[in-house]
Amino acid sequence: MRITIRLFGRLHDLAGATELVRELAGAATVATAWTVLAEEFPAIAPYARSVSAAVNADFAKMTTPLADGDEVAFLPPVSGG
Amino acid sequence: MRITIRLFGRLHDLAGATELVRELAGAATVATAWTVLAEEFPAIAPYARSVSAAVNADFAKMTTPLADGDEVAFLPPVSGG
Amino acid sequence: MAELIRLVSGDEPGEPPAGHGAIVTFIGTVRGENQGRKVVRLEYEAYEPLALRAFGVIADEVRNRWPSARVAFHHRTGSLALGEASVMVVAASPHRAEAFSACRYVIERVKQIAPVWKREFFEGGDVWIEGAAADASDEASSEEAYRRACE
Amino acid sequence: MAELIRLVSGDEPGEPPAGHGAIVTFIGTVRGENQGRKVVRLEYEAYEPLALRAFGVIADEVRNRWPSARVAFHHRTGSLALGEASVMVVAASPHRAEAFSACRYVIERVKQIAPVWKREFFEGGDVWIEGAAADASDEASSEEAYRRACE
């Protein structure tokens, strides 16, 4: 399946991109997308424990399954206000 | 001594006056002024326990001594806001 | 209101701007209903020189309790229509906790000790509202206001 | 700000006016100092559609916790100079306790879950500020916000 990955805050600085399109094989979840991304950009790996995620602009968990065409967003700890 | 008494809120409705000048004999305190007033206007007597007082526009106690020319104010429970 | 905000969030001349990142305001307006009565308007009476003194007491208390906070507040008098603001409080502080607490503390203290009286005109009559016996030196009521301010 | 106040304090058409006698606002402004650094400006980035969803979650939580309160809030994005407001919250309620609590709760929740990131440009560099891991479904952080709102 083909998914769009969006990166925010320091994550897009570390990966050098705000939006990426990647192919995932088989039954992928948000965690799959994160693993693929962290292998490609090891600098983001330390965020594994603090990152949260959204799928199609709704809050999601690492276990949320993905479908072809989904938009997955990875969110570093937020700092609004 | 001659003192000016000011009444606020429901107290001036009950006494029918906002400002009164009265003569007090001897070593008078705020309590003396209140007693004189409550005798003249029995309707205000129930406020004996909830009334507070000011002398010359500063917070005072019932035991505060008065001097000639003082302005004593009697304040029913307040209700600003 | 904008004037009160300017008062508390403005910086001293020559200082770097915007040290006070949190501004909390409270506005009290005249409600159309009170204890089942249909309110038509309110009339506020104040003992003005004593009110200013009470406001000074409150400002001093805030300075002692939250040294980093600045507050400004105003109470109107006279006849107020429904929806009109009767009281405004603005508190500014570097961080939000103090600004919320100082703002809440001020309105609690104004209600406890400011020599202001509210006469409610409702459909069918009028009544003087009476709340707290004003005692600016009563520690217990100051502590109660502090407790409500949650700090 | 005036627009947000109008949103929460306005009454339904045909209703008697001014049921909401207490209005509490919070304004967060850009401070000139943070952790010893001299701040020059801030840049806020948001994931906008998710931010709107997060704001909806917060508004629903407020409705459940304080049924009598109404809230409106706004967060700016982009580059902000010192002293500029980044976030505004307005809460209105018939009585002040709920208005203070709802206002404080909203800003706590915005900081916990809104997908907004602050990049601080200070004298000598810049840094992404990172606070809470955004988890809108985490009961513990919602309870923590509620505790800070003191109700």
Short mmCIF file of N, CA and C in Angstrom, two decimals, chain B residues 6-10 12-13 47 50 52 54 57-59 61 71 73 75-81, chain C residues 44-45 47 50 53 75 86 111-114 116-119 128-134 136-137:
data_model
loop_
_atom_site.label_atom_id
_atom_site.label_comp_id
_atom_site.label_asym_id
_atom_site.label_seq_id
_atom_site.Cartn_x
_atom_site.Cartn_y
_atom_site.Cartn_z
N ARG B 6 -22.52 57.98 58.51
CA ARG B 6 -22.98 57.64 57.15
C ARG B 6 -23.50 56.22 57.12
N LEU B 7 -24.60 56.05 56.42
CA LEU B 7 -25.26 54.75 56.34
C LEU B 7 -25.33 54.30 54.89
N PHE B 8 -25.06 53.02 54.67
CA PHE B 8 -25.04 52.50 53.30
C PHE B 8 -26.03 51.35 53.12
N GLY B 9 -26.35 51.11 51.86
CA GLY B 9 -27.18 49.97 51.50
C GLY B 9 -28.52 50.00 52.22
N ARG B 10 -28.94 48.85 52.70
CA ARG B 10 -30.26 48.75 53.31
C ARG B 10 -30.34 49.57 54.60
N HIS B 12 -29.44 52.64 55.08
CA HIS B 12 -30.00 53.99 54.89
C HIS B 12 -31.48 53.95 54.54
N ASP B 13 -31.93 52.82 53.94
CA ASP B 13 -33.37 52.68 53.73
C ASP B 13 -34.10 52.54 55.07
N TYR B 47 -28.95 44.42 62.68
CA TYR B 47 -27.66 44.41 62.00
C TYR B 47 -26.48 44.43 62.99
N SER B 50 -23.91 41.82 62.12
CA SER B 50 -23.32 41.70 60.78
C SER B 50 -22.75 43.02 60.28
N SER B 52 -20.42 46.20 59.76
CA SER B 52 -19.03 46.59 60.01
C SER B 52 -18.93 48.10 59.90
N ALA B 54 -16.45 51.92 59.47
CA ALA B 54 -15.25 52.64 59.05
C ALA B 54 -15.23 53.97 59.79
N ALA B 57 -13.18 57.01 56.65
CA ALA B 57 -12.92 56.24 55.43
C ALA B 57 -11.78 55.24 55.56
N ASP B 58 -11.62 54.70 56.77
CA ASP B 58 -10.70 53.57 56.94
C ASP B 58 -11.41 52.52 57.79
N PHE B 59 -11.12 51.25 57.50
CA PHE B 59 -11.78 50.18 58.24
C PHE B 59 -11.52 50.34 59.73
N LYS B 61 -12.99 49.05 63.97
CA LYS B 61 -13.70 48.05 64.77
C LYS B 61 -14.70 48.76 65.68
N GLU B 71 -15.93 61.02 60.98
CA GLU B 71 -17.01 60.46 60.16
C GLU B 71 -17.03 58.96 60.39
N ALA B 73 -18.85 55.41 59.44
CA ALA B 73 -19.74 54.78 58.46
C ALA B 73 -20.13 53.39 58.94
N LEU B 75 -21.61 49.78 57.69
CA LEU B 75 -21.69 49.04 56.45
C LEU B 75 -22.43 47.73 56.65
N PRO B 76 -23.58 47.56 56.02
CA PRO B 76 -24.21 46.24 56.04
C PRO B 76 -23.32 45.27 55.25
N PRO B 77 -23.61 43.97 55.33
CA PRO B 77 -22.79 43.01 54.57
C PRO B 77 -22.71 43.44 53.10
N VAL B 78 -21.51 43.38 52.56
CA VAL B 78 -21.29 43.93 51.22
C VAL B 78 -21.72 42.93 50.15
N SER B 79 -21.94 43.46 48.95
CA SER B 79 -22.42 42.58 47.86
C SER B 79 -21.96 43.10 46.51
N GLY B 80 -20.68 43.45 46.45
CA GLY B 80 -20.13 43.83 45.15
C GLY B 80 -19.94 42.61 44.26
N GLY B 81 -19.53 42.89 43.03
CA GLY B 81 -19.26 41.81 42.07
C GLY B 81 -20.37 41.63 41.07
N TYR C 44 -25.73 49.72 41.90
CA TYR C 44 -24.60 49.54 42.81
C TYR C 44 -24.31 50.85 43.52
N GLU C 45 -24.15 50.73 44.83
CA GLU C 45 -23.76 51.87 45.65
C GLU C 45 -22.40 51.53 46.28
N TYR C 47 -19.07 53.03 48.94
CA TYR C 47 -18.47 54.06 49.80
C TYR C 47 -17.09 54.27 49.20
N LEU C 50 -13.48 54.50 50.89
CA LEU C 50 -13.16 53.24 51.57
C LEU C 50 -12.95 52.12 50.55
N ARG C 53 -9.53 52.28 49.36
CA ARG C 53 -8.65 51.75 50.39
C ARG C 53 -8.68 50.21 50.37
N HIS C 75 -14.61 48.51 39.67
CA HIS C 75 -16.01 48.17 39.94
C HIS C 75 -16.87 49.37 39.57
N SER C 86 -20.26 44.77 35.56
CA SER C 86 -20.22 45.51 36.82
C SER C 86 -18.81 45.56 37.38
N LYS C 111 -15.45 40.79 46.55
CA LYS C 111 -16.77 40.41 47.05
C LYS C 111 -16.79 40.33 48.58
N GLN C 112 -15.65 40.04 49.18
CA GLN C 112 -15.61 39.92 50.64
C GLN C 112 -15.52 41.28 51.35
N ILE C 113 -14.70 42.18 50.83
CA ILE C 113 -14.41 43.37 51.65
C ILE C 113 -14.69 44.72 50.98
N ALA C 114 -14.91 44.76 49.66
CA ALA C 114 -15.13 46.09 49.06
C ALA C 114 -16.49 46.63 49.51
N VAL C 116 -19.26 47.85 48.67
CA VAL C 116 -20.13 48.02 47.51
C VAL C 116 -21.40 47.22 47.78
N TRP C 117 -22.55 47.82 47.47
CA TRP C 117 -23.82 47.15 47.73
C TRP C 117 -24.66 47.15 46.47
N LYS C 118 -25.30 46.01 46.28
CA LYS C 118 -26.07 45.77 45.06
C LYS C 118 -27.55 45.76 45.40
N ARG C 119 -28.30 46.60 44.72
CA ARG C 119 -29.75 46.57 44.89
C ARG C 119 -30.34 46.00 43.62
N TRP C 128 -32.19 44.63 48.52
CA TRP C 128 -30.75 44.79 48.72
C TRP C 128 -30.14 43.41 48.87
N ILE C 129 -29.11 43.15 48.10
CA ILE C 129 -28.40 41.88 48.25
C ILE C 129 -27.34 42.07 49.33
N GLU C 130 -27.25 41.12 50.25
CA GLU C 130 -26.24 41.22 51.30
C GLU C 130 -25.43 39.95 51.38
N GLY C 131 -24.13 40.11 51.31
CA GLY C 131 -23.24 38.95 51.28
C GLY C 131 -22.43 38.84 52.54
N ALA C 132 -21.15 39.22 52.43
CA ALA C 132 -20.22 39.04 53.53
C ALA C 132 -20.13 40.29 54.40
N ALA C 133 -19.98 40.08 55.73
CA ALA C 133 -19.67 41.19 56.62
C ALA C 133 -18.24 41.64 56.30
N ALA C 134 -18.11 42.89 55.85
CA ALA C 134 -16.80 43.36 55.39
C ALA C 134 -15.84 43.51 56.56
N ALA C 136 -11.77 43.72 56.57
CA ALA C 136 -10.54 43.64 55.78
C ALA C 136 -9.42 42.96 56.55
N SER C 137 -9.52 42.93 57.88
CA SER C 137 -8.41 42.37 58.66
C SER C 137 -8.66 40.91 59.04
#
